[in-house]
Amino acid sequence: MAEAARQIRVRDLKEKKRRGEKIAMLTVYDATMARLLDRAGIDVFLVGDSLGMVIQGHETTLPVTLEAILHHTEAVTRGTKRALVVADMPFLSYQVTVPEAIRNAGRLIQQGRAAAVKLEGGRPVLEVVERLVDAGIPVMGHLGLLPQHVHELSGYRMQAREPREAERLIEDARMLETAGAFSLVLESIPADVAKTVTEELSIPTIGIGAGPHCDGQVLVSYDAFGLNVESVPPFAKQYADLGELMVAAARAYAEDVRQGRFPALERHLSTPAAGDTRK
Ligand code: KIV
């Protein structure tokens, strides 16, 4: 009998960095996808607020609520045995007051059964990070392009291109590590800035549009699998075209129904228990 896979913990990610092993992270939003990607050996599942765009059809992540993240986190943790599940804290769920941030993160851990939370920003969120860690909630930071700041940043553009901006980001990264973050997402920044952060910190960096030097990489799964046809970022790599496969499968099904080929009569005869079981 195959041995059950051991659940990945926060400490395992730090160990991976120490051993020079890269970390593979993907966004996951439901139990079925969680089961499949667990079989594939993905290390970290992020229930990202990107669900606002790829699941809910919004143009930004800003309309995503704590209830929505909670709903999807519960589904993902039900389908996960091995990966570390990180729940994204949505816009305004951690910026208003520290007690509110603790209560909201606590729900994602207690009710959603996530193992950690992720939140965006540097200096402005340091106190929240410290207090969450004090409360026993592991925190993944997120620097560079911060999608929850899309209006302030005037769009989804690469960050930290100027030396002063890069210096500030590197300093923010050090501060997040000191505040207790166990890992850091670096989104849309130059590869050399990501390399410096990765070399300076002892916690793992996870890049997205930040070049090859990070300790791990994350992609929005819908981009990676060709399910998102709307706004795919230029740095995303598509590993499959499941969108086109689904369209073809749905066309074949519709054609079978229209031609009377599905369902087949022999599966629906009144033999004992016919049609009673699911495959
Ligand atoms: O919400 C999300 O999917 C993210 C990743 C892009 C890192 O934050």
PDB file of C-alpha atoms and ligand atoms in Angstrom:
ATOM      1  CA  MET A   1       0.000   0.000   0.000  1.00  0.00           C
ATOM      2  CA  ALA A   2       1.319   3.474  -0.879  1.00  0.00           C
ATOM      3  CA  GLU A   3       2.543   5.481   2.121  1.00  0.00           C
ATOM      4  CA  ALA A   4       0.385   8.532   2.948  1.00  0.00           C
ATOM      5  CA  ALA A   5       2.206  11.747   2.011  1.00  0.00           C
ATOM      6  CA  ARG A   6       3.318  13.795   5.017  1.00  0.00           C
ATOM      7  CA  GLN A   7       1.743  17.226   5.312  1.00  0.00           C
ATOM      8  CA  ILE A   8       4.061  20.099   4.425  1.00  0.00           C
ATOM      9  CA  ARG A   9       4.637  22.591   7.237  1.00  0.00           C
ATOM     10  CA  VAL A  10       5.953  26.132   7.407  1.00  0.00           C
ATOM     11  CA  ARG A  11       9.272  24.814   8.746  1.00  0.00           C
ATOM     12  CA  ASP A  12       9.663  22.522   5.705  1.00  0.00           C
ATOM     13  CA  LEU A  13       9.755  25.563   3.409  1.00  0.00           C
ATOM     14  CA  LYS A  14      12.626  27.111   5.377  1.00  0.00           C
ATOM     15  CA  GLU A  15      14.403  23.738   5.246  1.00  0.00           C
ATOM     16  CA  LYS A  16      13.913  23.615   1.488  1.00  0.00           C
ATOM     17  CA  LYS A  17      15.593  27.001   1.153  1.00  0.00           C
ATOM     18  CA  ARG A  18      18.481  25.838   3.334  1.00  0.00           C
ATOM     19  CA  ARG A  19      18.935  22.747   1.142  1.00  0.00           C
ATOM     20  CA  GLY A  20      18.624  24.758  -2.090  1.00  0.00           C
ATOM     21  CA  GLU A  21      15.409  22.931  -3.117  1.00  0.00           C
ATOM     22  CA  LYS A  22      12.943  25.076  -5.060  1.00  0.00           C
ATOM     23  CA  ILE A  23       9.359  25.484  -3.823  1.00  0.00           C
ATOM     24  CA  ALA A  24       6.430  25.029  -6.246  1.00  0.00           C
ATOM     25  CA  MET A  25       3.284  26.981  -5.353  1.00  0.00           C
ATOM     26  CA  LEU A  26       0.026  27.404  -7.300  1.00  0.00           C
ATOM     27  CA  THR A  27      -3.251  29.133  -6.580  1.00  0.00           C
ATOM     28  CA  VAL A  28      -6.087  26.700  -5.839  1.00  0.00           C
ATOM     29  CA  TYR A  29      -9.742  27.541  -5.295  1.00  0.00           C
ATOM     30  CA  ASP A  30     -11.680  24.274  -4.905  1.00  0.00           C
ATOM     31  CA  ALA A  31     -11.495  20.734  -3.511  1.00  0.00           C
ATOM     32  CA  THR A  32     -11.288  18.943  -6.862  1.00  0.00           C
ATOM     33  CA  MET A  33      -8.350  21.031  -8.032  1.00  0.00           C
ATOM     34  CA  ALA A  34      -6.736  20.592  -4.587  1.00  0.00           C
ATOM     35  CA  ARG A  35      -6.945  16.790  -4.883  1.00  0.00           C
ATOM     36  CA  LEU A  36      -5.416  16.838  -8.375  1.00  0.00           C
ATOM     37  CA  LEU A  37      -2.613  19.266  -7.540  1.00  0.00           C
ATOM     38  CA  ASP A  38      -1.834  17.395  -4.313  1.00  0.00           C
ATOM     39  CA  ARG A  39      -1.295  14.290  -6.453  1.00  0.00           C
ATOM     40  CA  ALA A  40       1.077  16.371  -8.605  1.00  0.00           C
ATOM     41  CA  GLY A  41       3.185  17.193  -5.528  1.00  0.00           C
ATOM     42  CA  ILE A  42       2.697  20.970  -5.491  1.00  0.00           C
ATOM     43  CA  ASP A  43       4.175  22.193  -2.185  1.00  0.00           C
ATOM     44  CA  VAL A  44       1.995  25.204  -1.384  1.00  0.00           C
ATOM     45  CA  PHE A  45      -1.611  25.999  -2.325  1.00  0.00           C
ATOM     46  CA  LEU A  46      -2.536  29.670  -2.214  1.00  0.00           C
ATOM     47  CA  VAL A  47      -6.238  30.434  -1.972  1.00  0.00           C
ATOM     48  CA  GLY A  48      -5.490  33.731  -3.663  1.00  0.00           C
ATOM     49  CA  ASP A  49      -7.715  36.764  -3.865  1.00  0.00           C
ATOM     50  CA  SER A  50      -7.048  36.363  -7.608  1.00  0.00           C
ATOM     51  CA  LEU A  51     -10.245  34.290  -7.312  1.00  0.00           C
ATOM     52  CA  GLY A  52     -12.006  37.634  -7.671  1.00  0.00           C
ATOM     53  CA  MET A  53     -10.766  37.735 -11.251  1.00  0.00           C
ATOM     54  CA  VAL A  54     -10.608  34.106 -12.401  1.00  0.00           C
ATOM     55  CA  ILE A  55     -13.600  32.717 -10.459  1.00  0.00           C
ATOM     56  CA  GLN A  56     -15.870  35.702  -9.855  1.00  0.00           C
ATOM     57  CA  GLY A  57     -15.148  37.606 -13.088  1.00  0.00           C
ATOM     58  CA  HIS A  58     -14.171  40.940 -11.534  1.00  0.00           C
ATOM     59  CA  GLU A  59     -11.556  43.207 -13.102  1.00  0.00           C
ATOM     60  CA  THR A  60      -9.518  43.515  -9.903  1.00  0.00           C
ATOM     61  CA  THR A  61      -9.112  41.670  -6.591  1.00  0.00           C
ATOM     62  CA  LEU A  62     -10.642  44.550  -4.640  1.00  0.00           C
ATOM     63  CA  PRO A  63     -14.259  43.251  -4.442  1.00  0.00           C
ATOM     64  CA  VAL A  64     -13.186  39.956  -2.838  1.00  0.00           C
ATOM     65  CA  THR A  65     -14.578  39.521   0.680  1.00  0.00           C
ATOM     66  CA  LEU A  66     -13.341  37.550   3.671  1.00  0.00           C
ATOM     67  CA  GLU A  67     -16.433  35.335   3.325  1.00  0.00           C
ATOM     68  CA  ALA A  68     -15.453  34.453  -0.253  1.00  0.00           C
ATOM     69  CA  ILE A  69     -11.877  33.559   0.719  1.00  0.00           C
ATOM     70  CA  LEU A  70     -13.219  31.561   3.653  1.00  0.00           C
ATOM     71  CA  HIS A  71     -15.660  29.664   1.448  1.00  0.00           C
ATOM     72  CA  HIS A  72     -12.907  28.681  -1.022  1.00  0.00           C
ATOM     73  CA  THR A  73     -10.370  27.944   1.732  1.00  0.00           C
ATOM     74  CA  GLU A  74     -12.790  25.478   3.343  1.00  0.00           C
ATOM     75  CA  ALA A  75     -13.208  23.739  -0.019  1.00  0.00           C
ATOM     76  CA  VAL A  76      -9.451  23.624  -0.686  1.00  0.00           C
ATOM     77  CA  THR A  77      -8.525  22.264   2.751  1.00  0.00           C
ATOM     78  CA  ARG A  78     -11.185  19.535   2.377  1.00  0.00           C
ATOM     79  CA  GLY A  79      -9.393  18.345  -0.764  1.00  0.00           C
ATOM     80  CA  THR A  80      -5.814  18.690   0.535  1.00  0.00           C
ATOM     81  CA  LYS A  81      -3.719  16.075   2.309  1.00  0.00           C
ATOM     82  CA  ARG A  82      -0.121  17.145   1.672  1.00  0.00           C
ATOM     83  CA  ALA A  83       0.293  20.756   0.503  1.00  0.00           C
ATOM     84  CA  LEU A  84       0.597  23.724   2.853  1.00  0.00           C
ATOM     85  CA  VAL A  85      -2.589  25.772   2.402  1.00  0.00           C
ATOM     86  CA  VAL A  86      -2.149  29.556   2.613  1.00  0.00           C
ATOM     87  CA  ALA A  87      -5.257  31.776   2.607  1.00  0.00           C
ATOM     88  CA  ASP A  88      -4.979  35.290   1.166  1.00  0.00           C
ATOM     89  CA  MET A  89      -6.295  38.104   3.345  1.00  0.00           C
ATOM     90  CA  PRO A  90      -8.499  40.222   1.081  1.00  0.00           C
ATOM     91  CA  PHE A  91      -8.621  44.022   0.753  1.00  0.00           C
ATOM     92  CA  LEU A  92      -9.588  45.783   4.027  1.00  0.00           C
ATOM     93  CA  SER A  93      -9.545  42.577   6.083  1.00  0.00           C
ATOM     94  CA  TYR A  94      -6.226  43.523   7.788  1.00  0.00           C
ATOM     95  CA  GLN A  95      -5.696  47.261   7.152  1.00  0.00           C
ATOM     96  CA  VAL A  96      -8.318  48.781   9.467  1.00  0.00           C
ATOM     97  CA  THR A  97      -7.278  47.670  12.961  1.00  0.00           C
ATOM     98  CA  VAL A  98      -4.947  45.056  14.390  1.00  0.00           C
ATOM     99  CA  PRO A  99      -7.700  43.277  16.420  1.00  0.00           C
ATOM    100  CA  GLU A 100      -9.848  43.036  13.292  1.00  0.00           C
ATOM    101  CA  ALA A 101      -6.906  41.601  11.349  1.00  0.00           C
ATOM    102  CA  ILE A 102      -6.336  38.978  14.053  1.00  0.00           C
ATOM    103  CA  ARG A 103     -10.016  38.037  14.127  1.00  0.00           C
ATOM    104  CA  ASN A 104     -10.179  37.753  10.326  1.00  0.00           C
ATOM    105  CA  ALA A 105      -6.948  35.766  10.003  1.00  0.00           C
ATOM    106  CA  GLY A 106      -8.145  33.602  12.897  1.00  0.00           C
ATOM    107  CA  ARG A 107     -11.288  32.681  10.968  1.00  0.00           C
ATOM    108  CA  LEU A 108      -9.225  31.595   7.974  1.00  0.00           C
ATOM    109  CA  ILE A 109      -7.194  29.310  10.257  1.00  0.00           C
ATOM    110  CA  GLN A 110      -9.964  28.113  12.593  1.00  0.00           C
ATOM    111  CA  GLN A 111     -12.911  27.809  10.211  1.00  0.00           C
ATOM    112  CA  GLY A 112     -11.076  27.592   6.873  1.00  0.00           C
ATOM    113  CA  ARG A 113      -8.391  25.258   8.300  1.00  0.00           C
ATOM    114  CA  ALA A 114      -5.635  27.095   6.432  1.00  0.00           C
ATOM    115  CA  ALA A 115      -2.120  26.665   7.848  1.00  0.00           C
ATOM    116  CA  ALA A 116      -1.075  30.268   7.174  1.00  0.00           C
ATOM    117  CA  VAL A 117      -2.278  33.587   5.775  1.00  0.00           C
ATOM    118  CA  LYS A 118      -0.774  35.951   3.214  1.00  0.00           C
ATOM    119  CA  LEU A 119      -1.073  39.723   3.211  1.00  0.00           C
ATOM    120  CA  GLU A 120       0.281  42.496   1.009  1.00  0.00           C
ATOM    121  CA  GLY A 121       2.693  45.279   1.914  1.00  0.00           C
ATOM    122  CA  GLY A 122       5.787  46.200   3.907  1.00  0.00           C
ATOM    123  CA  ARG A 123       6.131  48.900   6.578  1.00  0.00           C
ATOM    124  CA  PRO A 124       2.371  49.604   6.960  1.00  0.00           C
ATOM    125  CA  VAL A 125       1.600  45.964   7.897  1.00  0.00           C
ATOM    126  CA  LEU A 126       4.553  45.179  10.183  1.00  0.00           C
ATOM    127  CA  GLU A 127       2.563  45.509  13.390  1.00  0.00           C
ATOM    128  CA  VAL A 128      -0.172  43.262  12.014  1.00  0.00           C
ATOM    129  CA  VAL A 129       2.416  40.647  10.979  1.00  0.00           C
ATOM    130  CA  GLU A 130       4.009  40.701  14.443  1.00  0.00           C
ATOM    131  CA  ARG A 131       0.684  40.380  16.226  1.00  0.00           C
ATOM    132  CA  LEU A 132      -0.534  37.555  13.977  1.00  0.00           C
ATOM    133  CA  VAL A 133       2.699  35.638  14.530  1.00  0.00           C
ATOM    134  CA  ASP A 134       2.368  36.282  18.302  1.00  0.00           C
ATOM    135  CA  ALA A 135      -1.123  34.773  18.063  1.00  0.00           C
ATOM    136  CA  GLY A 136       0.327  31.646  16.411  1.00  0.00           C
ATOM    137  CA  ILE A 137      -0.718  32.468  12.847  1.00  0.00           C
ATOM    138  CA  PRO A 138       2.073  32.013  10.283  1.00  0.00           C
ATOM    139  CA  VAL A 139       2.258  34.910   7.800  1.00  0.00           C
ATOM    140  CA  MET A 140       3.487  34.975   4.216  1.00  0.00           C
ATOM    141  CA  GLY A 141       4.367  38.526   3.099  1.00  0.00           C
ATOM    142  CA  HIS A 142       3.889  39.970  -0.387  1.00  0.00           C
ATOM    143  CA  LEU A 143       6.023  42.794  -1.864  1.00  0.00           C
ATOM    144  CA  GLY A 144       6.506  44.391  -5.282  1.00  0.00           C
ATOM    145  CA  LEU A 145       3.351  44.688  -7.343  1.00  0.00           C
ATOM    146  CA  LEU A 146       0.524  44.717  -4.813  1.00  0.00           C
ATOM    147  CA  PRO A 147      -2.752  44.037  -6.659  1.00  0.00           C
ATOM    148  CA  GLN A 148      -4.785  45.464  -3.762  1.00  0.00           C
ATOM    149  CA  HIS A 149      -3.018  48.812  -4.487  1.00  0.00           C
ATOM    150  CA  VAL A 150      -3.902  48.755  -8.197  1.00  0.00           C
ATOM    151  CA  HIS A 151      -5.425  52.253  -8.168  1.00  0.00           C
ATOM    152  CA  GLU A 152      -2.598  53.822  -6.187  1.00  0.00           C
ATOM    153  CA  LEU A 153      -0.062  52.132  -8.518  1.00  0.00           C
ATOM    154  CA  SER A 154      -2.056  53.203 -11.619  1.00  0.00           C
ATOM    155  CA  GLY A 155      -2.237  49.670 -12.994  1.00  0.00           C
ATOM    156  CA  TYR A 156      -0.400  46.369 -12.939  1.00  0.00           C
ATOM    157  CA  ARG A 157       3.121  47.544 -13.725  1.00  0.00           C
ATOM    158  CA  MET A 158       6.550  46.305 -12.713  1.00  0.00           C
ATOM    159  CA  GLN A 159       7.766  47.751  -9.405  1.00  0.00           C
ATOM    160  CA  ALA A 160      11.169  48.604  -7.894  1.00  0.00           C
ATOM    161  CA  ARG A 161      12.828  49.566 -11.176  1.00  0.00           C
ATOM    162  CA  GLU A 162      14.427  52.702  -9.720  1.00  0.00           C
ATOM    163  CA  PRO A 163      17.354  52.225  -7.283  1.00  0.00           C
ATOM    164  CA  ARG A 164      15.584  54.101  -4.488  1.00  0.00           C
ATOM    165  CA  GLU A 165      12.405  52.013  -4.890  1.00  0.00           C
ATOM    166  CA  ALA A 166      14.484  48.823  -4.993  1.00  0.00           C
ATOM    167  CA  GLU A 167      16.330  49.830  -1.812  1.00  0.00           C
ATOM    168  CA  ARG A 168      13.013  50.484  -0.063  1.00  0.00           C
ATOM    169  CA  LEU A 169      11.657  47.076  -1.127  1.00  0.00           C
ATOM    170  CA  ILE A 170      14.807  45.297   0.113  1.00  0.00           C
ATOM    171  CA  GLU A 171      14.478  47.115   3.436  1.00  0.00           C
ATOM    172  CA  ASP A 172      10.760  46.176   3.657  1.00  0.00           C
ATOM    173  CA  ALA A 173      11.704  42.537   3.030  1.00  0.00           C
ATOM    174  CA  ARG A 174      14.217  42.599   5.910  1.00  0.00           C
ATOM    175  CA  MET A 175      11.591  44.192   8.177  1.00  0.00           C
ATOM    176  CA  LEU A 176       8.993  41.548   7.289  1.00  0.00           C
ATOM    177  CA  GLU A 177      11.467  38.803   8.137  1.00  0.00           C
ATOM    178  CA  THR A 178      12.221  40.497  11.469  1.00  0.00           C
ATOM    179  CA  ALA A 179       8.485  40.854  12.138  1.00  0.00           C
ATOM    180  CA  GLY A 180       8.199  37.065  11.822  1.00  0.00           C
ATOM    181  CA  ALA A 181       6.969  36.383   8.269  1.00  0.00           C
ATOM    182  CA  PHE A 182       7.898  32.811   7.295  1.00  0.00           C
ATOM    183  CA  SER A 183       8.084  33.471   3.554  1.00  0.00           C
ATOM    184  CA  LEU A 184       7.678  36.275   1.037  1.00  0.00           C
ATOM    185  CA  VAL A 185       5.975  36.551  -2.368  1.00  0.00           C
ATOM    186  CA  LEU A 186       7.843  38.909  -4.725  1.00  0.00           C
ATOM    187  CA  GLU A 187       5.595  40.006  -7.588  1.00  0.00           C
ATOM    188  CA  SER A 188       6.673  41.807 -10.778  1.00  0.00           C
ATOM    189  CA  ILE A 189      10.064  43.172  -9.799  1.00  0.00           C
ATOM    190  CA  PRO A 190      13.399  43.056 -11.654  1.00  0.00           C
ATOM    191  CA  ALA A 191      15.256  39.743 -11.330  1.00  0.00           C
ATOM    192  CA  ASP A 192      18.336  41.371  -9.760  1.00  0.00           C
ATOM    193  CA  VAL A 193      16.244  42.947  -6.976  1.00  0.00           C
ATOM    194  CA  ALA A 194      14.572  39.574  -6.293  1.00  0.00           C
ATOM    195  CA  LYS A 195      18.034  37.958  -6.238  1.00  0.00           C
ATOM    196  CA  THR A 196      19.296  40.426  -3.624  1.00  0.00           C
ATOM    197  CA  VAL A 197      16.234  39.858  -1.416  1.00  0.00           C
ATOM    198  CA  THR A 198      16.568  36.083  -1.790  1.00  0.00           C
ATOM    199  CA  GLU A 199      20.247  36.158  -0.826  1.00  0.00           C
ATOM    200  CA  GLU A 200      19.744  38.525   2.108  1.00  0.00           C
ATOM    201  CA  LEU A 201      16.831  36.732   3.791  1.00  0.00           C
ATOM    202  CA  SER A 202      16.856  33.380   5.532  1.00  0.00           C
ATOM    203  CA  ILE A 203      13.113  32.922   4.816  1.00  0.00           C
ATOM    204  CA  PRO A 204      12.154  31.650   1.333  1.00  0.00           C
ATOM    205  CA  THR A 205      11.100  34.036  -1.425  1.00  0.00           C
ATOM    206  CA  ILE A 206       8.411  32.946  -3.893  1.00  0.00           C
ATOM    207  CA  GLY A 207       8.533  34.801  -7.200  1.00  0.00           C
ATOM    208  CA  ILE A 208       5.863  35.673  -9.729  1.00  0.00           C
ATOM    209  CA  GLY A 209       7.205  37.769 -12.579  1.00  0.00           C
ATOM    210  CA  ALA A 210      10.387  38.259 -10.535  1.00  0.00           C
ATOM    211  CA  GLY A 211      12.907  36.129 -12.447  1.00  0.00           C
ATOM    212  CA  PRO A 212      14.559  32.784 -11.714  1.00  0.00           C
ATOM    213  CA  HIS A 213      16.548  33.520  -8.547  1.00  0.00           C
ATOM    214  CA  CYS A 214      13.742  33.218  -5.981  1.00  0.00           C
ATOM    215  CA  ASP A 215      13.540  30.169  -3.718  1.00  0.00           C
ATOM    216  CA  GLY A 216      10.250  29.179  -5.320  1.00  0.00           C
ATOM    217  CA  GLN A 217       7.685  30.241  -7.897  1.00  0.00           C
ATOM    218  CA  VAL A 218       3.938  30.790  -7.863  1.00  0.00           C
ATOM    219  CA  LEU A 219       1.484  31.022 -10.757  1.00  0.00           C
ATOM    220  CA  VAL A 220      -2.255  31.555 -10.904  1.00  0.00           C
ATOM    221  CA  SER A 221      -3.360  28.007 -11.781  1.00  0.00           C
ATOM    222  CA  TYR A 222      -5.943  29.251 -14.292  1.00  0.00           C
ATOM    223  CA  ASP A 223      -3.096  30.967 -16.217  1.00  0.00           C
ATOM    224  CA  ALA A 224      -0.841  27.891 -15.981  1.00  0.00           C
ATOM    225  CA  PHE A 225      -3.534  25.526 -17.263  1.00  0.00           C
ATOM    226  CA  GLY A 226      -4.986  27.737 -20.008  1.00  0.00           C
ATOM    227  CA  LEU A 227      -8.316  28.285 -18.235  1.00  0.00           C
ATOM    228  CA  ASN A 228      -8.014  32.049 -18.050  1.00  0.00           C
ATOM    229  CA  VAL A 229      -8.567  33.593 -21.452  1.00  0.00           C
ATOM    230  CA  GLU A 230      -9.133  37.149 -20.239  1.00  0.00           C
ATOM    231  CA  SER A 231      -6.006  38.853 -18.912  1.00  0.00           C
ATOM    232  CA  VAL A 232      -2.962  36.597 -18.730  1.00  0.00           C
ATOM    233  CA  PRO A 233       0.129  38.417 -17.420  1.00  0.00           C
ATOM    234  CA  PRO A 234       3.133  38.351 -19.784  1.00  0.00           C
ATOM    235  CA  PHE A 235       5.324  36.441 -17.309  1.00  0.00           C
ATOM    236  CA  ALA A 236       2.864  33.532 -16.901  1.00  0.00           C
ATOM    237  CA  LYS A 237       3.771  30.233 -18.554  1.00  0.00           C
ATOM    238  CA  GLN A 238       0.945  28.099 -19.908  1.00  0.00           C
ATOM    239  CA  TYR A 239       1.519  24.372 -19.254  1.00  0.00           C
ATOM    240  CA  ALA A 240      -1.725  23.064 -20.780  1.00  0.00           C
ATOM    241  CA  ASP A 241      -4.687  24.280 -22.772  1.00  0.00           C
ATOM    242  CA  LEU A 242      -7.465  22.936 -20.583  1.00  0.00           C
ATOM    243  CA  GLY A 243      -9.754  25.766 -21.707  1.00  0.00           C
ATOM    244  CA  GLU A 244      -9.716  24.524 -25.312  1.00  0.00           C
ATOM    245  CA  LEU A 245     -10.057  20.887 -24.126  1.00  0.00           C
ATOM    246  CA  MET A 246     -13.165  21.847 -22.139  1.00  0.00           C
ATOM    247  CA  VAL A 247     -14.700  23.674 -25.085  1.00  0.00           C
ATOM    248  CA  ALA A 248     -14.086  20.629 -27.322  1.00  0.00           C
ATOM    249  CA  ALA A 249     -15.502  18.232 -24.682  1.00  0.00           C
ATOM    250  CA  ALA A 250     -18.590  20.413 -24.169  1.00  0.00           C
ATOM    251  CA  ARG A 251     -19.145  20.569 -27.966  1.00  0.00           C
ATOM    252  CA  ALA A 252     -18.870  16.764 -28.206  1.00  0.00           C
ATOM    253  CA  TYR A 253     -21.362  16.345 -25.347  1.00  0.00           C
ATOM    254  CA  ALA A 254     -23.849  18.805 -26.874  1.00  0.00           C
ATOM    255  CA  GLU A 255     -23.552  17.046 -30.230  1.00  0.00           C
ATOM    256  CA  ASP A 256     -24.199  13.628 -28.596  1.00  0.00           C
ATOM    257  CA  VAL A 257     -27.296  14.999 -26.825  1.00  0.00           C
ATOM    258  CA  ARG A 258     -28.612  16.599 -30.005  1.00  0.00           C
ATOM    259  CA  GLN A 259     -27.997  13.448 -32.053  1.00  0.00           C
ATOM    260  CA  GLY A 260     -29.540  11.152 -29.390  1.00  0.00           C
ATOM    261  CA  ARG A 261     -26.220   9.331 -28.768  1.00  0.00           C
ATOM    262  CA  PHE A 262     -26.215  10.191 -25.059  1.00  0.00           C
ATOM    263  CA  PRO A 263     -27.486   8.682 -22.842  1.00  0.00           C
ATOM    264  CA  ALA A 264     -27.178   5.164 -24.233  1.00  0.00           C
ATOM    265  CA  LEU A 265     -30.341   3.114 -23.628  1.00  0.00           C
ATOM    266  CA  GLU A 266     -28.584  -0.025 -22.316  1.00  0.00           C
ATOM    267  CA  ARG A 267     -27.336   1.797 -19.191  1.00  0.00           C
ATOM    268  CA  HIS A 268     -30.905   2.734 -18.289  1.00  0.00           C
ATOM    269  CA  LEU A 269     -32.708  -0.598 -18.528  1.00  0.00           C
ATOM    270  CA  SER A 270     -34.546  -1.707 -15.390  1.00  0.00           C
ATOM    271  CA  THR A 271     -31.947  -4.351 -14.411  1.00  0.00           C
ATOM    272  CA  PRO A 272     -31.259  -4.560 -10.650  1.00  0.00           C
ATOM    273  CA  ALA A 273     -29.443  -1.504  -9.339  1.00  0.00           C
ATOM    274  CA  ALA A 274     -28.717  -0.206 -12.884  1.00  0.00           C
ATOM    275  CA  GLY A 275     -27.776   3.436 -12.665  1.00  0.00           C
ATOM    276  CA  ASP A 276     -27.581   3.364  -8.859  1.00  0.00           C
ATOM    277  CA  THR A 277     -23.885   3.852  -8.541  1.00  0.00           C
ATOM    278  CA  ARG A 278     -21.421   6.555  -9.442  1.00  0.00           C
ATOM    279  CA  LYS A 279     -18.118   5.606 -11.007  1.00  0.00           C
TER     280      LYS A 279
HETATM  281  O1  KIV B   1      -4.032  36.224  -5.304  1.00  0.00           O
HETATM  282  C1  KIV B   1      -3.087  35.660  -5.866  1.00  0.00           C
HETATM  283  O2  KIV B   1      -3.262  34.775  -6.708  1.00  0.00           O
HETATM  284  C2  KIV B   1      -1.736  36.083  -5.515  1.00  0.00           C
HETATM  285  C3  KIV B   1      -0.617  35.520  -6.325  1.00  0.00           C
HETATM  286  C4  KIV B   1      -0.545  36.215  -7.627  1.00  0.00           C
HETATM  287  C5  KIV B   1       0.670  35.560  -5.599  1.00  0.00           C
HETATM  288  O3  KIV B   1      -1.551  36.858  -4.617  1.00  0.00           O
END
